[in-house]
PDB file of C-alpha atoms in Angstrom:
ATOM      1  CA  UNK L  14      16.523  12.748  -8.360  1.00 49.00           C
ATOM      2  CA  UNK L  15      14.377  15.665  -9.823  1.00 39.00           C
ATOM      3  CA  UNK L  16      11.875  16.046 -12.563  1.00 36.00           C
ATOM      4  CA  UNK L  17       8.997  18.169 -13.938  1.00 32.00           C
ATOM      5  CA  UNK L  18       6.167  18.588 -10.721  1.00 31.00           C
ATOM      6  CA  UNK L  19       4.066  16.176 -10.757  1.00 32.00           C
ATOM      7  CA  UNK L  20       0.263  17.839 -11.003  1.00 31.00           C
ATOM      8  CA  UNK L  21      -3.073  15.869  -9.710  1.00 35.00           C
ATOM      9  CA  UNK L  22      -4.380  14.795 -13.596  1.00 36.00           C
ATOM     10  CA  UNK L  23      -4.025  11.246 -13.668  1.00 41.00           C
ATOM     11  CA  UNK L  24      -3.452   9.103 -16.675  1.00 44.00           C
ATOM     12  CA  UNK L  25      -6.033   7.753 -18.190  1.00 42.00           C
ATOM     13  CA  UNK L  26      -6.370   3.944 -18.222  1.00 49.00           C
ATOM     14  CA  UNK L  27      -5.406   2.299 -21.775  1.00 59.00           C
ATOM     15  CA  UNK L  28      -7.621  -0.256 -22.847  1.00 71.00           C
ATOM     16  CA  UNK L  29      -7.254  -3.738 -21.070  1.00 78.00           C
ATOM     17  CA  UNK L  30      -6.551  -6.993 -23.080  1.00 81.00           C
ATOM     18  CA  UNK L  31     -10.062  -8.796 -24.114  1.00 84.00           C
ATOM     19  CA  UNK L  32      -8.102 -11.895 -22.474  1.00 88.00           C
ATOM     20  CA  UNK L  33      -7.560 -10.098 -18.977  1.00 91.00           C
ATOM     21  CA  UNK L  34      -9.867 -11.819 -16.645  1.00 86.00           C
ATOM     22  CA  UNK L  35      -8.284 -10.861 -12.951  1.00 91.00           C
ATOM     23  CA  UNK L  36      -6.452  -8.281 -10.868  1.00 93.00           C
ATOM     24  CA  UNK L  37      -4.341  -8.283  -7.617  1.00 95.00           C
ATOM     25  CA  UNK L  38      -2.552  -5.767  -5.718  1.00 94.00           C
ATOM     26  CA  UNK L  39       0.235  -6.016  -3.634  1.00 93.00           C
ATOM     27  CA  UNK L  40      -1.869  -5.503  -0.759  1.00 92.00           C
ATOM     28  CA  UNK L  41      -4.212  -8.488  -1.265  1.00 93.00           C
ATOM     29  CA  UNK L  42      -1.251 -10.371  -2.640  1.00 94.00           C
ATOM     30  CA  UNK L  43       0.219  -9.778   0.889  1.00 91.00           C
ATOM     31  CA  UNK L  44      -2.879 -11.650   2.452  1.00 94.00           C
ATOM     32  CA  UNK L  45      -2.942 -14.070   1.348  1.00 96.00           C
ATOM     33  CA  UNK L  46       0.594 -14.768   1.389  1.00 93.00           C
ATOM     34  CA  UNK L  47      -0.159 -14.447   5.254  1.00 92.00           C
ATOM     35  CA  UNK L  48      -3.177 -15.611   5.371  1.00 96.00           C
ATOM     36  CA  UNK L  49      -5.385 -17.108   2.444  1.00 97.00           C
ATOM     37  CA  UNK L  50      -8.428 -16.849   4.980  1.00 97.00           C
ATOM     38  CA  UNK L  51      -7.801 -13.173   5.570  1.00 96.00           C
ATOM     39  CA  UNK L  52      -7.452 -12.770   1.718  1.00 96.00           C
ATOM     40  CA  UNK L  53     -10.610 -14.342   1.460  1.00 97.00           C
ATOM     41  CA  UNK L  54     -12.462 -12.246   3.741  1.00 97.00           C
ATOM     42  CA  UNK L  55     -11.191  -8.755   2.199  1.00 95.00           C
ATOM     43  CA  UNK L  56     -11.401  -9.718  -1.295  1.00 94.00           C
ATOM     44  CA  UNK L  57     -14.456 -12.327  -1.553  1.00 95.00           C
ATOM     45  CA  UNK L  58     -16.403 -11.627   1.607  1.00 95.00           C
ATOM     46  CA  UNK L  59     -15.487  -7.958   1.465  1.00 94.00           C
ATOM     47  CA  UNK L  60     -16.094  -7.945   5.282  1.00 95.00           C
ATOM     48  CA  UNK L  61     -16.364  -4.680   6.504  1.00 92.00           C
ATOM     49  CA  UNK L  62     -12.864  -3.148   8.938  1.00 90.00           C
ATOM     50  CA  UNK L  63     -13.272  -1.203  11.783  1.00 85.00           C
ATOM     51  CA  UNK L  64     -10.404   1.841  11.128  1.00 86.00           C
ATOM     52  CA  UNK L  65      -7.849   1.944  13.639  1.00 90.00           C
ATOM     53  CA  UNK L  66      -6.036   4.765  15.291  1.00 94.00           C
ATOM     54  CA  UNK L  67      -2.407   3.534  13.770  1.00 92.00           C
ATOM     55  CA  UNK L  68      -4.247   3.255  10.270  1.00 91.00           C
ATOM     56  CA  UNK L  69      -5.793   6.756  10.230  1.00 96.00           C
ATOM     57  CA  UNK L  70      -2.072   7.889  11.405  1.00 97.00           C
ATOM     58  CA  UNK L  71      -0.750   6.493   8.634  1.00 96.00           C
ATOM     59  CA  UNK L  72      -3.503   8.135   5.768  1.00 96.00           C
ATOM     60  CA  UNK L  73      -3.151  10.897   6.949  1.00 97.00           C
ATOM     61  CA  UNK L  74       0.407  11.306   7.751  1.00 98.00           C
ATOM     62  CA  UNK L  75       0.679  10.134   3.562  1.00 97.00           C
ATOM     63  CA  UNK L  76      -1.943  13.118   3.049  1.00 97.00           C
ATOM     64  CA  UNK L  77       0.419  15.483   4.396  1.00 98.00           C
ATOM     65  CA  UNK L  78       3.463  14.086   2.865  1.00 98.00           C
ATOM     66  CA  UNK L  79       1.680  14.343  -0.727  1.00 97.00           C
ATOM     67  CA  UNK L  80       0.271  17.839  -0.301  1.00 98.00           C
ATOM     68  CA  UNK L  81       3.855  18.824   0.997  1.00 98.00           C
ATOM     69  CA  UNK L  82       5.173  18.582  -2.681  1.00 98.00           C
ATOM     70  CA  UNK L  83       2.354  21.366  -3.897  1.00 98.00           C
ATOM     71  CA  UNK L  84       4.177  23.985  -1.819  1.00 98.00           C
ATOM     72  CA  UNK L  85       7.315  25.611  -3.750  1.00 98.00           C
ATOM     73  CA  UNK L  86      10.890  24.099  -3.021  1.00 98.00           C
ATOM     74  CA  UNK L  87      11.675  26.704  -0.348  1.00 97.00           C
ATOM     75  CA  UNK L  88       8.751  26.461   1.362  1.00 98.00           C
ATOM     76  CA  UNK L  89       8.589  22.735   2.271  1.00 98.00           C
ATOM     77  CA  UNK L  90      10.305  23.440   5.682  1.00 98.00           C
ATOM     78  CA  UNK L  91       9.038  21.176   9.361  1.00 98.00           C
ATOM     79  CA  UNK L  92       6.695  24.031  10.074  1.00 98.00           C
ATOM     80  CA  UNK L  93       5.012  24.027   7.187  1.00 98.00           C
ATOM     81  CA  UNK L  94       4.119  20.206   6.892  1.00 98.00           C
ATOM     82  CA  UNK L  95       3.125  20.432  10.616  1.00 98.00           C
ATOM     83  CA  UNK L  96       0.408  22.977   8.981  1.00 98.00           C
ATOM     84  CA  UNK L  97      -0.714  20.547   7.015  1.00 98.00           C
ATOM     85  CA  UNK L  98      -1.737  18.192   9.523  1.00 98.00           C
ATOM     86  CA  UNK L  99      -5.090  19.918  10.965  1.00 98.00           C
ATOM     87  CA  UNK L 100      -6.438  20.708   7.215  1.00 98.00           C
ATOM     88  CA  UNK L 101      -5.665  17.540   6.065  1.00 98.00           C
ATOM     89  CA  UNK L 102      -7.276  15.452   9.174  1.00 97.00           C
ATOM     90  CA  UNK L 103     -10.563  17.580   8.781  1.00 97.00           C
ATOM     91  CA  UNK L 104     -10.569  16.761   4.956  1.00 97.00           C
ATOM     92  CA  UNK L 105      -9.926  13.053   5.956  1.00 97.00           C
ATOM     93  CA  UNK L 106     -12.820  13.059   8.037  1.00 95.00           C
ATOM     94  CA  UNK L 107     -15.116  15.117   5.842  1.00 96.00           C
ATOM     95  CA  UNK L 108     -14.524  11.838   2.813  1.00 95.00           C
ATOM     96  CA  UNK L 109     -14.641   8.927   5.249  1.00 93.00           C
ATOM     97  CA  UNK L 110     -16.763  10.437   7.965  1.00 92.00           C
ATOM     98  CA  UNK L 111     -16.251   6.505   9.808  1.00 91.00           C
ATOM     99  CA  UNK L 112     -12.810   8.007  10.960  1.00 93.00           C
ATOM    100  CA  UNK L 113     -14.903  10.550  13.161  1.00 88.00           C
ATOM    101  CA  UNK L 114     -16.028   7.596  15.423  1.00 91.00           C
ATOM    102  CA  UNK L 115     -11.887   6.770  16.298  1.00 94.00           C
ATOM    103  CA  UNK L 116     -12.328   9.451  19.451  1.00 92.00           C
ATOM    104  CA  UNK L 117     -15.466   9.877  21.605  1.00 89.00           C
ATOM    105  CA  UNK L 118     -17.730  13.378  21.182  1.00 87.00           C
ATOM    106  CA  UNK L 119     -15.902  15.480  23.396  1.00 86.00           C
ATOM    107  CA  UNK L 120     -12.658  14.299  23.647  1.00 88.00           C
ATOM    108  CA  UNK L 121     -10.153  16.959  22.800  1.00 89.00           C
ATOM    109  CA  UNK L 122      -7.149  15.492  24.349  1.00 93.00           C
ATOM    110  CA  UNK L 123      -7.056  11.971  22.449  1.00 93.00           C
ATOM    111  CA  UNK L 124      -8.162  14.238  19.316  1.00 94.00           C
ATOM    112  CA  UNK L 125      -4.975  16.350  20.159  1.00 96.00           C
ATOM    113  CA  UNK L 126      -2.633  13.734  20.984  1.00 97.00           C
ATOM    114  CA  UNK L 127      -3.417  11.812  17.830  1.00 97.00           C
ATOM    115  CA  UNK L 128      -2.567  15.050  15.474  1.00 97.00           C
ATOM    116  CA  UNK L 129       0.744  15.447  17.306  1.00 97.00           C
ATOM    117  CA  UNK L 130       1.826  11.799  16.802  1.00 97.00           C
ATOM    118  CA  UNK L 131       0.834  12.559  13.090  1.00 97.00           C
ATOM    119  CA  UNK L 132       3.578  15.342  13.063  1.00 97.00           C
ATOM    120  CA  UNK L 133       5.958  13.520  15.500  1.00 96.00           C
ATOM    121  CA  UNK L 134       6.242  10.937  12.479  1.00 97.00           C
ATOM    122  CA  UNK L 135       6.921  13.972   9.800  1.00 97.00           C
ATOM    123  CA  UNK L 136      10.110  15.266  11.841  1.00 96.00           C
ATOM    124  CA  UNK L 137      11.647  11.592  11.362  1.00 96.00           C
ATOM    125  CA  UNK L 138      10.712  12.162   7.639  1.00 97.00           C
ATOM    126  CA  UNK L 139      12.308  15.474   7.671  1.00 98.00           C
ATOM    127  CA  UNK L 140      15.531  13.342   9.324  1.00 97.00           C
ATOM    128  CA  UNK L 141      15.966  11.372   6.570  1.00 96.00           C
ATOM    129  CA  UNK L 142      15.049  13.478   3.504  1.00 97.00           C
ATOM    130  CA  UNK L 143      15.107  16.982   2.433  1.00 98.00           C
ATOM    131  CA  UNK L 144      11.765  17.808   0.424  1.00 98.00           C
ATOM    132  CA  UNK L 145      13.141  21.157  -0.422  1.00 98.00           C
ATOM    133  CA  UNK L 146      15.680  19.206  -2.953  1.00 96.00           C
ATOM    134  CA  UNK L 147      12.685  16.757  -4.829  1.00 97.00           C
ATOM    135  CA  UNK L 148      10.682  17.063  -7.521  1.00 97.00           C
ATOM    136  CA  UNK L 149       8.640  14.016  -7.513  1.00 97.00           C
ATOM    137  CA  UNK L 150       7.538  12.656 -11.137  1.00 97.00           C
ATOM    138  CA  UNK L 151       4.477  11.480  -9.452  1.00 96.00           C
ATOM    139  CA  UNK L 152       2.623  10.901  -5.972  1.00 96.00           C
ATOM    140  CA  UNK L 153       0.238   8.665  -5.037  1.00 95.00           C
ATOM    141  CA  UNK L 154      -0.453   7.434  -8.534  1.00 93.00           C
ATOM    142  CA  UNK L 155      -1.878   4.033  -9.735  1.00 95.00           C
ATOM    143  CA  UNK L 156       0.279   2.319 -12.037  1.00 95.00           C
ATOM    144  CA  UNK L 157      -0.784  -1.307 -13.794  1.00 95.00           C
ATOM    145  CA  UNK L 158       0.045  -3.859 -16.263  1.00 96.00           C
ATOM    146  CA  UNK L 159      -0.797  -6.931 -17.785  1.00 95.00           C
ATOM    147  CA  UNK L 160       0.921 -10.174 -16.412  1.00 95.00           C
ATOM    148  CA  UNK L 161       0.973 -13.720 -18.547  1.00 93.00           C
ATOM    149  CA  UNK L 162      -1.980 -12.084 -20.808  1.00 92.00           C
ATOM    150  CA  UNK L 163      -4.890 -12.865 -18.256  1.00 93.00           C
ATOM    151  CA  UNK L 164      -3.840 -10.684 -14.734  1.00 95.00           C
ATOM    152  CA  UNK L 165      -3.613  -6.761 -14.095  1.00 95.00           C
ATOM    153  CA  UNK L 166      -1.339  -5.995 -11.030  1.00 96.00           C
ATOM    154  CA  UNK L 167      -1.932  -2.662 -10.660  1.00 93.00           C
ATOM    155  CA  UNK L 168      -1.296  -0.516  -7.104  1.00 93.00           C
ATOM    156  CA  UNK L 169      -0.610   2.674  -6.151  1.00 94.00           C
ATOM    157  CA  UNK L 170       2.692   4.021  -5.202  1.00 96.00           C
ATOM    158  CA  UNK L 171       3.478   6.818  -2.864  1.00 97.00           C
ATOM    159  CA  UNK L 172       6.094   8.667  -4.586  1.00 98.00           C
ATOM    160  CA  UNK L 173       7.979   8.153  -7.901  1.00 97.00           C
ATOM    161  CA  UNK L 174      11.643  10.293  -8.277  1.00 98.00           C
ATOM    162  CA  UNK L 175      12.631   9.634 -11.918  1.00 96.00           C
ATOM    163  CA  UNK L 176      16.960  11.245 -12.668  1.00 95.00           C
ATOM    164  CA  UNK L 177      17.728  13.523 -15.723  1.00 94.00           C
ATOM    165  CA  UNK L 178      19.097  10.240 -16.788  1.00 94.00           C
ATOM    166  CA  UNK L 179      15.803   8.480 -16.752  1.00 94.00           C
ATOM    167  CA  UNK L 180      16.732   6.648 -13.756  1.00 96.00           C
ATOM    168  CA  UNK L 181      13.781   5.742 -11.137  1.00 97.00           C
ATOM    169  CA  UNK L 182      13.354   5.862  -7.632  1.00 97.00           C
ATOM    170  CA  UNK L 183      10.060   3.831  -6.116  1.00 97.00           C
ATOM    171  CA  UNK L 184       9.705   5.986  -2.684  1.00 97.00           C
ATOM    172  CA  UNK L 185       7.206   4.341  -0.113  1.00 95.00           C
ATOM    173  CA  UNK L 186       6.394   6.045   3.687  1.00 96.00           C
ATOM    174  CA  UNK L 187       5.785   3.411   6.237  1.00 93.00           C
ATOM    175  CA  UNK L 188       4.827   4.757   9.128  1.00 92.00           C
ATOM    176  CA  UNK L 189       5.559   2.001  11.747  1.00 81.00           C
ATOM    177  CA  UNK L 190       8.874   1.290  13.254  1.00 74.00           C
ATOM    178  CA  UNK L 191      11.926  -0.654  11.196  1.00 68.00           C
ATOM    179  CA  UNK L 192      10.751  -4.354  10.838  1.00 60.00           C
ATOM    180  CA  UNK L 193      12.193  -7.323  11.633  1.00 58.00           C
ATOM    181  CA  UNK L 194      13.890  -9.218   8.690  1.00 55.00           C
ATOM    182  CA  UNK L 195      10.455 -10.899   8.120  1.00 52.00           C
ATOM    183  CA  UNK L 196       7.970  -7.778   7.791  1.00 56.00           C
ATOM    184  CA  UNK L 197      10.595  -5.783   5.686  1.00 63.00           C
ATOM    185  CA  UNK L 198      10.285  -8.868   3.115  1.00 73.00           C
ATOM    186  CA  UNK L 199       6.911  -7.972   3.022  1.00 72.00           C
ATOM    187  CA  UNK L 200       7.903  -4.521   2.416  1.00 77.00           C
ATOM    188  CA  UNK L 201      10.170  -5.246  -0.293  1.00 86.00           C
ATOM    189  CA  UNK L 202       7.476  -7.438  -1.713  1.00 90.00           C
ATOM    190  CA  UNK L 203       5.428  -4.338  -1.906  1.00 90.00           C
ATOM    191  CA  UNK L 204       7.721  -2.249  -3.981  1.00 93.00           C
ATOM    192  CA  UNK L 205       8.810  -5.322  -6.087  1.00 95.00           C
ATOM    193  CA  UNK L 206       5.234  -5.451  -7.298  1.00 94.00           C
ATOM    194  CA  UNK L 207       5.714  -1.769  -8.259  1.00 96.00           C
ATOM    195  CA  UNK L 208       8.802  -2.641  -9.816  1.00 97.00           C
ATOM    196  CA  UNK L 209       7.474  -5.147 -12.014  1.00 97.00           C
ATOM    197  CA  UNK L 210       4.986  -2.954 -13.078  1.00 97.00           C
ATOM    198  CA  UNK L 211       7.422   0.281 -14.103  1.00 97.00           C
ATOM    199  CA  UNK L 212       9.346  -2.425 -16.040  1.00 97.00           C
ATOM    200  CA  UNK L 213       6.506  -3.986 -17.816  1.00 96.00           C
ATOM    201  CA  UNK L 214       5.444  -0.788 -18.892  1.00 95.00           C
ATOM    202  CA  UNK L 215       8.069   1.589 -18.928  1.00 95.00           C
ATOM    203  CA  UNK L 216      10.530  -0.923 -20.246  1.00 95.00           C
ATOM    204  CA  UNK L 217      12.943   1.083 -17.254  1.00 95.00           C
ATOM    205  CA  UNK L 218      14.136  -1.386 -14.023  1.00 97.00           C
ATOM    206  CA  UNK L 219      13.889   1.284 -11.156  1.00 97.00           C
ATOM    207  CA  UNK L 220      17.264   1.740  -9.895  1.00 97.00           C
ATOM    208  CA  UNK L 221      16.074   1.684  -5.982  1.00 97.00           C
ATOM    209  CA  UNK L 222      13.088   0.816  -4.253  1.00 96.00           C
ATOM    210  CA  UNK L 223      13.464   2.985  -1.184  1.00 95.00           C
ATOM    211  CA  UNK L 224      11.466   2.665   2.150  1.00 93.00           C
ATOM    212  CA  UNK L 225      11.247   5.828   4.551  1.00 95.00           C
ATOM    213  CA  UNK L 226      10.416   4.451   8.360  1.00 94.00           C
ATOM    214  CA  UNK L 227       9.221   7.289   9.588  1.00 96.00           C
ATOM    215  CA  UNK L 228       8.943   6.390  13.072  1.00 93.00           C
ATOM    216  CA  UNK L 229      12.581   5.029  13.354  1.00 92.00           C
ATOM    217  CA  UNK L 230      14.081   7.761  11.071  1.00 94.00           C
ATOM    218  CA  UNK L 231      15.722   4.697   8.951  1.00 93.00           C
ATOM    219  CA  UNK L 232      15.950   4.400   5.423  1.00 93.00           C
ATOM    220  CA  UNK L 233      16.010   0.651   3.798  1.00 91.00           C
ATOM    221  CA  UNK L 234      17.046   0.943  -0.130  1.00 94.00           C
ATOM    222  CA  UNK L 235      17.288  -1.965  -2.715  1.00 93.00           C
ATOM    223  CA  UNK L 236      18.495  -2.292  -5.877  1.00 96.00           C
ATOM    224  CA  UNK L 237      16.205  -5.082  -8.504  1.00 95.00           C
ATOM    225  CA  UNK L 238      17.702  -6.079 -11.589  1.00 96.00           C
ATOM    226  CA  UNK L 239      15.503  -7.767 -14.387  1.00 97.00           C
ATOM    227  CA  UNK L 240      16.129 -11.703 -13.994  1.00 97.00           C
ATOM    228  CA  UNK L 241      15.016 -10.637 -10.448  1.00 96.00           C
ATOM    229  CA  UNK L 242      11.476  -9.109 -11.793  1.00 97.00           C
ATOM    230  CA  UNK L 243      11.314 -11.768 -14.220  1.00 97.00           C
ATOM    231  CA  UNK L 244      11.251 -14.339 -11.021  1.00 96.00           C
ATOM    232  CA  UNK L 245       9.066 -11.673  -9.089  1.00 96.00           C
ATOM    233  CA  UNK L 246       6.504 -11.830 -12.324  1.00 97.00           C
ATOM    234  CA  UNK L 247       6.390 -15.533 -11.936  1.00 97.00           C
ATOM    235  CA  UNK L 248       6.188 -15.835  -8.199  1.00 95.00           C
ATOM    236  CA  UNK L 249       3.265 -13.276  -8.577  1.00 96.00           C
ATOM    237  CA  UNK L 250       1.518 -15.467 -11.637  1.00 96.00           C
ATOM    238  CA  UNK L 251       2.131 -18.384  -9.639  1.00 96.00           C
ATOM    239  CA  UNK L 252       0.123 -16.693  -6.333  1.00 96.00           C
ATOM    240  CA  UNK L 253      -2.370 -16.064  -8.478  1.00 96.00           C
ATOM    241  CA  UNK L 254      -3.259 -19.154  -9.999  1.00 96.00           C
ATOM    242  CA  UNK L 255      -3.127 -20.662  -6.004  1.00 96.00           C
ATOM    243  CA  UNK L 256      -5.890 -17.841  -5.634  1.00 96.00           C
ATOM    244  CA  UNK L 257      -8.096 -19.579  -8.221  1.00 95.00           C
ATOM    245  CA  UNK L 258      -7.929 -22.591  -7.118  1.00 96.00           C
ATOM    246  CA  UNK L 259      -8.736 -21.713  -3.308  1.00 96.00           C
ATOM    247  CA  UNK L 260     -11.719 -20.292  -5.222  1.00 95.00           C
ATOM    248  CA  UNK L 261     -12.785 -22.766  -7.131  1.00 94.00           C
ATOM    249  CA  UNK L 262     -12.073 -25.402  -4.055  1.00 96.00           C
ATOM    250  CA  UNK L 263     -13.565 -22.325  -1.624  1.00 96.00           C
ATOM    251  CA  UNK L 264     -10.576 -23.373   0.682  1.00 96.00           C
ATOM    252  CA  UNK L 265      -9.006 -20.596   2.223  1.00 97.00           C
ATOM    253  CA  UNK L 266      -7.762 -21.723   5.335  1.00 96.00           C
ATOM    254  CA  UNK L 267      -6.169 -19.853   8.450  1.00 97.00           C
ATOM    255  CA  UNK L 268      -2.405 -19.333   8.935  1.00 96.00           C
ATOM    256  CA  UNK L 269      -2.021 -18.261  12.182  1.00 95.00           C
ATOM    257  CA  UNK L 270       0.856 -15.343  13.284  1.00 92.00           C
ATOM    258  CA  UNK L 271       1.406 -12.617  15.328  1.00 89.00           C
ATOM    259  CA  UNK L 272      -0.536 -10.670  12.497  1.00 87.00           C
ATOM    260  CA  UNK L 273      -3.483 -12.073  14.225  1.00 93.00           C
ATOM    261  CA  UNK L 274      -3.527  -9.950  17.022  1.00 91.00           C
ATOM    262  CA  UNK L 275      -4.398  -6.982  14.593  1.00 86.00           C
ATOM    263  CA  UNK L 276      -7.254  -8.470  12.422  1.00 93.00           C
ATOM    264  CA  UNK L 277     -10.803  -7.447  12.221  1.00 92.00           C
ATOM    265  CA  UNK L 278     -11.885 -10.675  12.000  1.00 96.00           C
ATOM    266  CA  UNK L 279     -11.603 -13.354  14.947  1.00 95.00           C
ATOM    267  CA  UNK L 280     -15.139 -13.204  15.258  1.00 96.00           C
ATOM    268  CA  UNK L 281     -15.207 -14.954  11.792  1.00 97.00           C
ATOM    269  CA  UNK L 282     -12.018 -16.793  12.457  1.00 97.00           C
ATOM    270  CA  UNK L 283     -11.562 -20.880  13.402  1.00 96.00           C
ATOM    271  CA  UNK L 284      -8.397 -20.077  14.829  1.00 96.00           C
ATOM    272  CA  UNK L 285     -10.445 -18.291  17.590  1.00 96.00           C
ATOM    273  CA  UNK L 286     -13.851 -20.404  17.574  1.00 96.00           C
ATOM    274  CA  UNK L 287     -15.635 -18.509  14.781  1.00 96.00           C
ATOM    275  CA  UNK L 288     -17.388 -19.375  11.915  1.00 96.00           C
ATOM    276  CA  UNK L 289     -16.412 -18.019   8.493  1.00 96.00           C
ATOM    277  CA  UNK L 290     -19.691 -16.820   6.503  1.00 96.00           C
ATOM    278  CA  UNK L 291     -21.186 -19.092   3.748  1.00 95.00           C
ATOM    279  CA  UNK L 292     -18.847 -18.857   0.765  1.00 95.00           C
ATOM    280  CA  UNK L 293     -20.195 -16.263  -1.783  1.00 91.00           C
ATOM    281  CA  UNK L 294     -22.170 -18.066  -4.514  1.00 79.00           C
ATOM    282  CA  UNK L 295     -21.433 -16.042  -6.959  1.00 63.00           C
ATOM    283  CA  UNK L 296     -17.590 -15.250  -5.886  1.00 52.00           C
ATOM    284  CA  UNK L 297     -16.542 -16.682  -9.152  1.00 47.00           C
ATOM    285  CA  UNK L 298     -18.877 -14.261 -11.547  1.00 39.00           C
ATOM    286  CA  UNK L 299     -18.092 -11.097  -9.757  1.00 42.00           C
ATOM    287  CA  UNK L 300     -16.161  -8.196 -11.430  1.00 46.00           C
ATOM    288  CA  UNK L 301     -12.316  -9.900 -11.775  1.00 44.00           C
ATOM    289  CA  UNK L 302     -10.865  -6.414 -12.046  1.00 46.00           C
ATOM    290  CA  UNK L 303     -12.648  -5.326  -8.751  1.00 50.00           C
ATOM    291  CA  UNK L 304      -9.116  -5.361  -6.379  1.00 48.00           C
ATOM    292  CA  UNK L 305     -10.194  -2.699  -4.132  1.00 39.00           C
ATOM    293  CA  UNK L 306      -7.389  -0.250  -2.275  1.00 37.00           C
ATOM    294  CA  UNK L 307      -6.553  -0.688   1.263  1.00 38.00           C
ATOM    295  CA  UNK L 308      -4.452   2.057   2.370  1.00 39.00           C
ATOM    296  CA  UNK L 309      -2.690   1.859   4.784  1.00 37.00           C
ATOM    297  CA  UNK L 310      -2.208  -1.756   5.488  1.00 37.00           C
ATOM    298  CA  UNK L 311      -2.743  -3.290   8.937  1.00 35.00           C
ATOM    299  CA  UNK L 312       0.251  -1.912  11.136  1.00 33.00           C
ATOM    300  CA  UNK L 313       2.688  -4.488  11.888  1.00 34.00           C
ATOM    301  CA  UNK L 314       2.309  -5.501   7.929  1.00 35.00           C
ATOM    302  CA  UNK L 315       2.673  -3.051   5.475  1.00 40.00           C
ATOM    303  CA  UNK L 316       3.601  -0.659   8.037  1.00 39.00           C
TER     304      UNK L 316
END
């Protein structure tokens, strides 16, 4: 799939419905699908994360795959995506300086080992796809609409490859190894939210939902049709609404998994003898549309 490249200017934001009162991206959708106390603590607590190594990986392995598309067709060989990955760390760390604390002063080796993961996990890319042949229609862009009148699902989606028939592709990097049937549905999940979204507001169902495992070399492609996004747009409505009332009943209780051993937040946990923090008291009257961005997800997740 080809189009016109896709340049940084994003659109702006048409005006919201007077009746829209709430947001949710797939991300936060995803916790507390998992885990309503885990949603709770991201989106109400806003507890802060320490960054992990696999996480940084990921951003800036995405980084590199995004600037990739500003070189010319010929030029977006192995080599010159492995250039890419020094510049792109150091512009990483110069925006979210916290990232600097992931190796100790000094050490030159992890520092080094880390950056040639990063490219280790662009030569599977380069195993399944040839950039030199795509013109994304967008990368990295945030896309939204309006849900049942009252919720924005909005999120932002790595790459978007839209046919000279109008046909799209949703393209999304993970950077961990092929799931299990359970974590790909979380995947899908992911780019079903995306889905619903192009739909809504393109009036277009994308014709594949691809996901690139970059680690595994493996490609995973499925095809929605629109009585599937019209069950997607209730399931998500109906997540929703058992978000509010958690709020309202401040009940968001613990659902133990193997996702566990990669949260930030045992300390704060029952499931591990903490003590989650008083519920906010004014959770209810912050900003609804306030959904912040967590990119990339905890491995094991998204990834």
């Amino acid at each position: 799939m080809t189009a016109e490249p896709v340049t940084d200017q994003q659109h702006p934001p048409a005006a919201l419905p007077a009746t829209v009162r709430a947001s949710l991206s797939p991300s936060r959708a995803a916790d507390f699908k998992t885990c309503p106390l885990l949603y709770r603590f991201r989106s109400i607590d806003r507890l802060p994360e320490r960054p992990s190594v696999e996480q940084a990986r990921g951003t800036l392995v995405h980084a590199v795959l995004e600037r990739l598309f500003d070189l010319p067709a010929g030029g977006r060989t192995p080599d010159a995506a492995g250039d890419l990955v020094v510049p792109q760390w150091d512009r990483l760390v110069t925006e979210q300086p916290e990232l600097a604390g992931l190796f100790d002063p000094g050490d030159d080796a992890g520092t080094a080992e880390f950056l040639r993961s990063a490219t280790a996990l662009l030569a599977g890319y380069f195993a399944v796809e040839d950039p030199r042949r795509l013109e994304p229609a967008e990368r990295e862009r945030l896309i939204s609409a309006v849900v049942d009148d009252e919720l924005l699902i909005r999120g932002y989606v790595d790459r978007l490859d839209v046919a000279p028939d109008g046909a799209l592709r949703v393209v999304d990097y993970k950077t961990g190894g092929a799931p299990r049937e359970a974590f790909e549905a979380r995947a899908l999940f992911q780019l079903k939210f995306y889905a619903l979204v192009l739909w809504r507001t393109r009036g277009v169902v994308p014709r594949v939902l691809r996901l690139l495992y970059l680690k595994d070399a493996e490609v995973c492609d499925y095809s929605p049709d629109a009585e599937e996004l019209l069950r997607f747009e209730r399931t998500v409505v109906a997540l929703w609404q058992a978000i509010e009332q958690a709020t309202v009943r401040q009940d968001f209780r613990p659902r133990p998994s193997r996702l566990c051993d990669w949260c930030n937040h045992q300390a704060h946990c029952p499931t591990f003898g903490g003590t989650p923090p008083p519920f906010p008291q004014r959770a209810g009257a912050a900003d609804p549309l306030r959904d912040a961005r967590s990119r990339p997800a905890t491995p094991g997740a998204d990834e």
